[in-house]
Structures are given as C-alpha cells and as structure tokens.
PDB file of C-alpha atoms in Angstrom:
ATOM      1  CA  MET A 761      -6.564  11.306  29.901  1.00 74.00           C
ATOM      2  CA  ILE A 762      -9.893  12.028  28.180  1.00 84.00           C
ATOM      3  CA  VAL A 763     -10.874   8.794  26.411  1.00 89.00           C
ATOM      4  CA  TYR A 764     -14.593   9.314  25.763  1.00 92.00           C
ATOM      5  CA  LEU A 765     -16.989  12.236  25.300  1.00 95.00           C
ATOM      6  CA  SER A 766     -20.753  12.234  24.887  1.00 95.00           C
ATOM      7  CA  GLY A 767     -22.788  15.337  24.115  1.00 96.00           C
ATOM      8  CA  THR A 768     -24.468  17.468  21.463  1.00 96.00           C
ATOM      9  CA  VAL A 769     -22.771  18.439  18.214  1.00 96.00           C
ATOM     10  CA  ARG A 770     -22.694  22.231  18.007  1.00 96.00           C
ATOM     11  CA  GLU A 771     -20.666  22.614  14.823  1.00 95.00           C
ATOM     12  CA  VAL A 772     -18.980  20.488  12.154  1.00 94.00           C
ATOM     13  CA  ARG A 773     -15.898  22.072  10.564  1.00 92.00           C
ATOM     14  CA  THR A 774     -13.516  20.981   7.803  1.00 89.00           C
ATOM     15  CA  SER A 775     -11.333  18.818  10.044  1.00 92.00           C
ATOM     16  CA  SER A 776     -12.978  19.079  13.449  1.00 95.00           C
ATOM     17  CA  ALA A 777     -16.267  19.236  15.304  1.00 96.00           C
ATOM     18  CA  VAL A 778     -17.401  21.127  18.382  1.00 97.00           C
ATOM     19  CA  LEU A 779     -19.087  18.877  20.943  1.00 97.00           C
ATOM     20  CA  GLN A 780     -20.975  20.402  23.871  1.00 96.00           C
ATOM     21  CA  THR A 781     -20.928  18.324  27.015  1.00 94.00           C
ATOM     22  CA  GLY A 782     -21.357  19.350  30.629  1.00 90.00           C
ATOM     23  CA  GLY A 783     -21.752  23.011  29.699  1.00 91.00           C
ATOM     24  CA  LEU A 784     -18.396  23.063  27.852  1.00 94.00           C
ATOM     25  CA  GLY A 785     -17.625  23.039  24.144  1.00 95.00           C
ATOM     26  CA  TYR A 786     -14.727  20.817  23.029  1.00 96.00           C
ATOM     27  CA  GLU A 787     -13.090  21.110  19.603  1.00 96.00           C
ATOM     28  CA  ILE A 788     -12.316  17.560  18.519  1.00 97.00           C
ATOM     29  CA  PHE A 789     -10.258  16.794  15.409  1.00 97.00           C
ATOM     30  CA  CYS A 790     -11.747  13.820  13.546  1.00 95.00           C
ATOM     31  CA  PRO A 791     -11.173  11.768  10.389  1.00 92.00           C
ATOM     32  CA  GLN A 792     -13.613  12.445   7.544  1.00 88.00           C
ATOM     33  CA  SER A 793     -15.435   9.152   8.194  1.00 87.00           C
ATOM     34  CA  THR A 794     -16.347  10.412  11.678  1.00 91.00           C
ATOM     35  CA  LEU A 795     -17.177  13.975  10.607  1.00 90.00           C
ATOM     36  CA  ALA A 796     -19.575  12.601   7.972  1.00 87.00           C
ATOM     37  CA  ARG A 797     -21.627  10.976  10.760  1.00 90.00           C
ATOM     38  CA  LEU A 798     -21.906  14.107  12.896  1.00 92.00           C
ATOM     39  CA  LYS A 799     -24.863  16.463  12.475  1.00 93.00           C
ATOM     40  CA  PRO A 800     -25.259  19.803  14.310  1.00 94.00           C
ATOM     41  CA  GLY A 801     -27.929  19.577  17.013  1.00 95.00           C
ATOM     42  CA  GLU A 802     -27.718  15.787  17.288  1.00 95.00           C
ATOM     43  CA  ALA A 803     -26.254  13.710  20.105  1.00 96.00           C
ATOM     44  CA  ALA A 804     -22.875  12.081  19.506  1.00 96.00           C
ATOM     45  CA  GLU A 805     -20.454   9.812  21.332  1.00 95.00           C
ATOM     46  CA  LEU A 806     -16.769   9.908  20.456  1.00 96.00           C
ATOM     47  CA  HIS A 807     -13.783   7.836  21.563  1.00 96.00           C
ATOM     48  CA  THR A 808     -11.067  10.418  22.127  1.00 96.00           C
ATOM     49  CA  ARG A 809      -7.316  10.769  22.418  1.00 95.00           C
ATOM     50  CA  PHE A 810      -5.871  13.748  24.294  1.00 93.00           C
ATOM     51  CA  VAL A 811      -2.525  14.920  22.887  1.00 90.00           C
ATOM     52  CA  VAL A 812      -0.387  17.446  24.771  1.00 89.00           C
ATOM     53  CA  ARG A 813       2.337  19.297  22.873  1.00 85.00           C
ATOM     54  CA  GLU A 814       4.526  22.239  23.826  1.00 87.00           C
ATOM     55  CA  ASP A 815       2.311  24.635  21.876  1.00 89.00           C
ATOM     56  CA  ALA A 816      -1.131  23.005  22.118  1.00 88.00           C
ATOM     57  CA  GLN A 817      -3.455  20.557  23.836  1.00 92.00           C
ATOM     58  CA  LEU A 818      -5.551  18.734  21.234  1.00 94.00           C
ATOM     59  CA  LEU A 819      -8.415  16.262  21.285  1.00 95.00           C
ATOM     60  CA  PHE A 820      -8.842  13.708  18.506  1.00 96.00           C
ATOM     61  CA  GLY A 821     -12.120  11.810  18.198  1.00 96.00           C
ATOM     62  CA  PHE A 822     -13.436   8.697  16.472  1.00 96.00           C
ATOM     63  CA  HIS A 823     -16.892   7.205  16.018  1.00 93.00           C
ATOM     64  CA  ASP A 824     -15.667   3.658  16.753  1.00 92.00           C
ATOM     65  CA  THR A 825     -12.971   1.870  18.732  1.00 93.00           C
ATOM     66  CA  ASP A 826     -11.401   0.350  15.592  1.00 92.00           C
ATOM     67  CA  SER A 827     -10.526   3.815  14.242  1.00 93.00           C
ATOM     68  CA  ALA A 828      -9.132   4.870  17.626  1.00 94.00           C
ATOM     69  CA  GLN A 829      -7.082   1.675  17.891  1.00 94.00           C
ATOM     70  CA  LEU A 830      -5.554   2.101  14.430  1.00 95.00           C
ATOM     71  CA  PHE A 831      -4.869   5.779  15.178  1.00 95.00           C
ATOM     72  CA  ASP A 832      -2.947   4.712  18.302  1.00 95.00           C
ATOM     73  CA  LEU A 833      -0.902   2.223  16.290  1.00 94.00           C
ATOM     74  CA  VAL A 834       0.091   4.538  13.434  1.00 95.00           C
ATOM     75  CA  THR A 835       0.844   7.536  15.667  1.00 94.00           C
ATOM     76  CA  GLY A 836       3.142   5.329  17.730  1.00 93.00           C
ATOM     77  CA  VAL A 837       5.515   5.323  14.745  1.00 92.00           C
ATOM     78  CA  SER A 838       8.348   7.858  14.784  1.00 88.00           C
ATOM     79  CA  GLY A 839       7.574  10.699  12.385  1.00 86.00           C
ATOM     80  CA  VAL A 840       3.835  10.042  12.300  1.00 92.00           C
ATOM     81  CA  GLY A 841       2.046  12.658  14.363  1.00 91.00           C
ATOM     82  CA  PRO A 842      -1.671  12.869  15.101  1.00 93.00           C
ATOM     83  CA  LYS A 843      -2.397  15.091  12.075  1.00 92.00           C
ATOM     84  CA  LEU A 844      -0.805  12.533   9.731  1.00 93.00           C
ATOM     85  CA  GLY A 845      -2.645   9.760  11.576  1.00 93.00           C
ATOM     86  CA  LEU A 846      -5.917  11.577  10.854  1.00 93.00           C
ATOM     87  CA  ALA A 847      -4.924  12.025   7.208  1.00 91.00           C
ATOM     88  CA  LEU A 848      -4.433   8.260   6.883  1.00 93.00           C
ATOM     89  CA  LEU A 849      -7.802   7.511   8.492  1.00 92.00           C
ATOM     90  CA  SER A 850      -9.517  10.194   6.389  1.00 88.00           C
ATOM     91  CA  ALA A 851      -8.092   8.888   3.119  1.00 86.00           C
ATOM     92  CA  MET A 852      -9.513   5.365   3.358  1.00 84.00           C
ATOM     93  CA  PRO A 853     -11.706   3.093   5.480  1.00 85.00           C
ATOM     94  CA  VAL A 854     -10.110   1.472   8.531  1.00 88.00           C
ATOM     95  CA  SER A 855     -10.299  -1.983   6.928  1.00 86.00           C
ATOM     96  CA  THR A 856      -8.455  -0.765   3.792  1.00 86.00           C
ATOM     97  CA  LEU A 857      -5.731   0.970   5.804  1.00 90.00           C
ATOM     98  CA  ALA A 858      -5.273  -2.053   8.072  1.00 90.00           C
ATOM     99  CA  GLN A 859      -5.173  -4.424   5.099  1.00 87.00           C
ATOM    100  CA  GLY A 860      -2.678  -2.172   3.316  1.00 88.00           C
ATOM    101  CA  ILE A 861      -0.361  -2.286   6.335  1.00 91.00           C
ATOM    102  CA  LEU A 862      -0.749  -6.058   6.702  1.00 89.00           C
ATOM    103  CA  ASP A 863      -0.070  -6.547   2.962  1.00 86.00           C
ATOM    104  CA  GLY A 864       2.965  -4.256   3.087  1.00 90.00           C
ATOM    105  CA  ASP A 865       1.389  -2.002   0.443  1.00 88.00           C
ATOM    106  CA  ALA A 866       3.683   1.033   0.651  1.00 90.00           C
ATOM    107  CA  LYS A 867       2.217   2.386  -2.603  1.00 89.00           C
ATOM    108  CA  LEU A 868      -1.269   2.584  -1.077  1.00 87.00           C
ATOM    109  CA  LEU A 869      -0.007   4.284   2.092  1.00 90.00           C
ATOM    110  CA  SER A 870       2.140   6.776   0.181  1.00 88.00           C
ATOM    111  CA  SER A 871      -0.902   7.755  -1.912  1.00 85.00           C
ATOM    112  CA  VAL A 872      -2.018   9.714   1.165  1.00 87.00           C
ATOM    113  CA  SER A 873      -0.967  13.359   1.146  1.00 85.00           C
ATOM    114  CA  GLY A 874       1.955  13.881   3.523  1.00 89.00           C
ATOM    115  CA  VAL A 875       3.042  10.228   3.563  1.00 90.00           C
ATOM    116  CA  GLY A 876       6.258   9.672   1.653  1.00 90.00           C
ATOM    117  CA  LYS A 877       7.740   6.343   0.615  1.00 91.00           C
ATOM    118  CA  LYS A 878      10.072   6.163   3.637  1.00 93.00           C
ATOM    119  CA  THR A 879       7.263   6.959   6.082  1.00 93.00           C
ATOM    120  CA  ALA A 880       5.037   4.328   4.442  1.00 92.00           C
ATOM    121  CA  GLU A 881       7.793   1.716   4.713  1.00 93.00           C
ATOM    122  CA  ARG A 882       8.446   2.643   8.366  1.00 93.00           C
ATOM    123  CA  LEU A 883       4.723   2.354   9.123  1.00 93.00           C
ATOM    124  CA  ILE A 884       4.628  -1.129   7.626  1.00 92.00           C
ATOM    125  CA  LEU A 885       7.809  -2.220   9.401  1.00 93.00           C
ATOM    126  CA  GLU A 886       6.752  -0.998  12.849  1.00 94.00           C
ATOM    127  CA  VAL A 887       2.983  -1.617  12.785  1.00 93.00           C
ATOM    128  CA  GLN A 888       2.462  -4.681  10.568  1.00 90.00           C
ATOM    129  CA  SER A 889       2.905  -7.192  13.387  1.00 91.00           C
ATOM    130  CA  LYS A 890       0.669  -5.170  15.737  1.00 92.00           C
ATOM    131  CA  VAL A 891      -2.448  -4.735  13.550  1.00 89.00           C
ATOM    132  CA  PRO A 892      -5.226  -7.030  14.825  1.00 86.00           C
ATOM    133  CA  ALA A 893      -6.541  -9.196  11.975  1.00 79.00           C
ATOM    134  CA  HIS A 894     -10.163  -8.210  12.692  1.00 82.00           C
ATOM    135  CA  LEU A 895      -9.423  -4.612  11.665  1.00 84.00           C
ATOM    136  CA  ALA A 896      -8.660  -5.735   8.118  1.00 76.00           C
ATOM    137  CA  ALA A 897     -11.604  -8.112   7.830  1.00 55.00           C
ATOM    138  CA  PRO A 898     -14.596  -6.734   5.908  1.00 53.00           C
ATOM    139  CA  SER A 899     -17.338  -5.822   8.371  1.00 43.00           C
ATOM    140  CA  GLY A 900     -20.125  -8.342   8.577  1.00 41.00           C
ATOM    141  CA  GLY A 901     -18.442 -10.610   6.071  1.00 40.00           C
ATOM    142  CA  SER A 902     -19.435  -8.265   3.275  1.00 43.00           C
ATOM    143  CA  LYS A 903     -18.661  -9.168  -0.319  1.00 45.00           C
ATOM    144  CA  PRO A 904     -16.072  -7.236  -2.330  1.00 48.00           C
ATOM    145  CA  VAL A 905     -17.531  -4.007  -3.693  1.00 52.00           C
ATOM    146  CA  THR A 906     -18.313  -3.968  -7.415  1.00 59.00           C
ATOM    147  CA  VAL A 907     -17.564  -0.608  -8.996  1.00 67.00           C
ATOM    148  CA  THR A 908     -20.652   0.545 -10.893  1.00 77.00           C
ATOM    149  CA  THR A 909     -20.644   2.644 -14.062  1.00 86.00           C
ATOM    150  CA  ALA A 910     -21.379   5.695 -11.917  1.00 87.00           C
ATOM    151  CA  GLY A 911     -18.478   4.689  -9.663  1.00 86.00           C
ATOM    152  CA  ALA A 912     -16.105   4.420 -12.626  1.00 86.00           C
ATOM    153  CA  ASP A 913     -17.242   7.854 -13.868  1.00 89.00           C
ATOM    154  CA  ALA A 914     -16.702   9.319 -10.392  1.00 89.00           C
ATOM    155  CA  ILE A 915     -13.206   7.785 -10.200  1.00 86.00           C
ATOM    156  CA  ASP A 916     -12.282   9.298 -13.585  1.00 87.00           C
ATOM    157  CA  ALA A 917     -13.626  12.722 -12.592  1.00 89.00           C
ATOM    158  CA  LEU A 918     -11.834  12.770  -9.223  1.00 87.00           C
ATOM    159  CA  MET A 919      -8.558  11.653 -10.804  1.00 84.00           C
ATOM    160  CA  ALA A 920      -8.939  14.426 -13.393  1.00 86.00           C
ATOM    161  CA  LEU A 921      -9.052  16.863 -10.453  1.00 86.00           C
ATOM    162  CA  GLY A 922      -5.581  15.694  -9.418  1.00 83.00           C
ATOM    163  CA  PHE A 923      -6.294  13.165  -6.666  1.00 80.00           C
ATOM    164  CA  ARG A 924      -4.239   9.968  -6.586  1.00 74.00           C
ATOM    165  CA  GLU A 925      -5.772   6.845  -8.098  1.00 73.00           C
ATOM    166  CA  ALA A 926      -5.351   4.523  -5.098  1.00 70.00           C
ATOM    167  CA  GLN A 927      -6.906   7.065  -2.762  1.00 74.00           C
ATOM    168  CA  VAL A 928      -9.791   7.822  -5.140  1.00 81.00           C
ATOM    169  CA  ARG A 929     -10.599   4.147  -5.719  1.00 78.00           C
ATOM    170  CA  THR A 930     -10.620   3.467  -1.980  1.00 76.00           C
ATOM    171  CA  VAL A 931     -12.948   6.394  -1.220  1.00 82.00           C
ATOM    172  CA  VAL A 932     -15.378   5.549  -4.048  1.00 85.00           C
ATOM    173  CA  ALA A 933     -15.403   1.860  -3.071  1.00 81.00           C
ATOM    174  CA  GLY A 934     -16.252   2.857   0.505  1.00 81.00           C
ATOM    175  CA  LEU A 935     -19.110   5.076  -0.688  1.00 85.00           C
ATOM    176  CA  LEU A 936     -20.460   2.321  -2.934  1.00 83.00           C
ATOM    177  CA  ALA A 937     -20.300  -0.143  -0.039  1.00 79.00           C
ATOM    178  CA  ASP A 938     -22.655   2.163   1.880  1.00 78.00           C
ATOM    179  CA  ASN A 939     -25.039   2.570  -1.073  1.00 83.00           C
ATOM    180  CA  PRO A 940     -24.369   0.972  -4.498  1.00 83.00           C
ATOM    181  CA  GLU A 941     -27.199   2.952  -6.143  1.00 87.00           C
ATOM    182  CA  GLN A 942     -25.542   6.375  -5.820  1.00 88.00           C
ATOM    183  CA  SER A 943     -25.190   8.532  -8.944  1.00 90.00           C
ATOM    184  CA  ALA A 944     -21.827   9.689 -10.277  1.00 90.00           C
ATOM    185  CA  ASP A 945     -22.619  13.272  -9.189  1.00 91.00           C
ATOM    186  CA  THR A 946     -23.361  12.143  -5.628  1.00 90.00           C
ATOM    187  CA  LEU A 947     -20.204  10.022  -5.503  1.00 90.00           C
ATOM    188  CA  ILE A 948     -18.083  12.920  -6.780  1.00 90.00           C
ATOM    189  CA  ARG A 949     -19.567  15.343  -4.239  1.00 90.00           C
ATOM    190  CA  LYS A 950     -19.138  12.930  -1.316  1.00 89.00           C
ATOM    191  CA  GLY A 951     -15.727  11.861  -2.590  1.00 86.00           C
ATOM    192  CA  LEU A 952     -14.519  15.454  -2.677  1.00 88.00           C
ATOM    193  CA  GLY A 953     -15.686  15.863   0.926  1.00 84.00           C
ATOM    194  CA  GLN A 954     -13.513  12.931   2.018  1.00 81.00           C
ATOM    195  CA  LEU A 955     -10.503  13.663  -0.192  1.00 76.00           C
ATOM    196  CA  ARG A 956     -10.064  17.344   0.733  1.00 67.00           C
TER     197      ARG A 956
END
C-alpha cells in the first residue's frame, strides 16, 4: 500500500497531477482543492490511496489527512467508487461535506454531479455515525463566511452557466474564506476551475 509520496510536481492536469519521486513519475488523481495547491516545479507531499481494479491500478492523493480520511469513509459505501469520492471532495470543502453528512443533507450531497438521491441517502445512512466531529468543525474556529457583493455576483453568474446552486454557494464561500477581497471575475474564474 502506498500511503504517502513526496517529490516534485512535474505536471498538473484537469483531474490529476504527475509527481516525480525517486526517479519515477506517478500520476495521482486529486480533488480540485489539492490540485489548486500544486505548482509545476515545486515540491509537494501527498497522502495517497492505492486502488487496484481489474483494468487499472490508480493512485489518489490529498494535501491533508482530513481529505484522505473522508475519502476513505465515502468510498467505503457500496456504489461509491474512488472517482465519485473525488467528485464529492472536489465539489465542496471537507468541512462542508462532513457537515452535510452529519446533518443528513441529502440535497447538498445530490447537488454533486453523479450523486443521485439514493446514493446521497445511502452515504448518510452508512457514514453519518463514522464521521469524526472535528472534520465538520470550521478550521481554527473561523467565523461563518459573509458573502460579499462580488460573491453574490459570482454565484449568479455560475448558476447562469448551469451549475447547481448548493454546489456554487459552497465553492464561492470556500473561496471567500481564503480571501474575502476577491473580485467577482476572480471568483468566477476560480469557481469554474473547481466546478468543472
């Protein structure tokens, strides 16, 4: 089992990154939150999960242990494979996903592409009692994010492009938590990167 890789980022792709370590290049599939932190030519450390299937051997990577832990929990549910697990972690911050599961918010979970109502309900049923409370707690005791005018404009624009409201609001709130001064254009551009 490969649980950790450290090396130099050679390439960042749409849903994966190539990490060079020990003279080898590993393609590692990552959620958007992890890919956004990786820069070609820079050093990176990823917590990984090695998945063996009949037709492929795949590596999935995460920038923190919380993401890896939640990935393990959701992919332990029947019908939720690693690709769907990544989609869930790409659609919203770990704390939002964990809180949604703890709250039994099937509507939030089913706002993620590929997650139907039945899958969302099964996720809640099987994982709710296993999600550690600290995953849902805001990091560093941060205050709730206030959506700025630029944030509201970005939400409207992204919804007009066909993305679901719950998903859009979560992504924009996460971006505003990182930097509340961002313009609507910046939020839309970054939001598109996470929503695609």
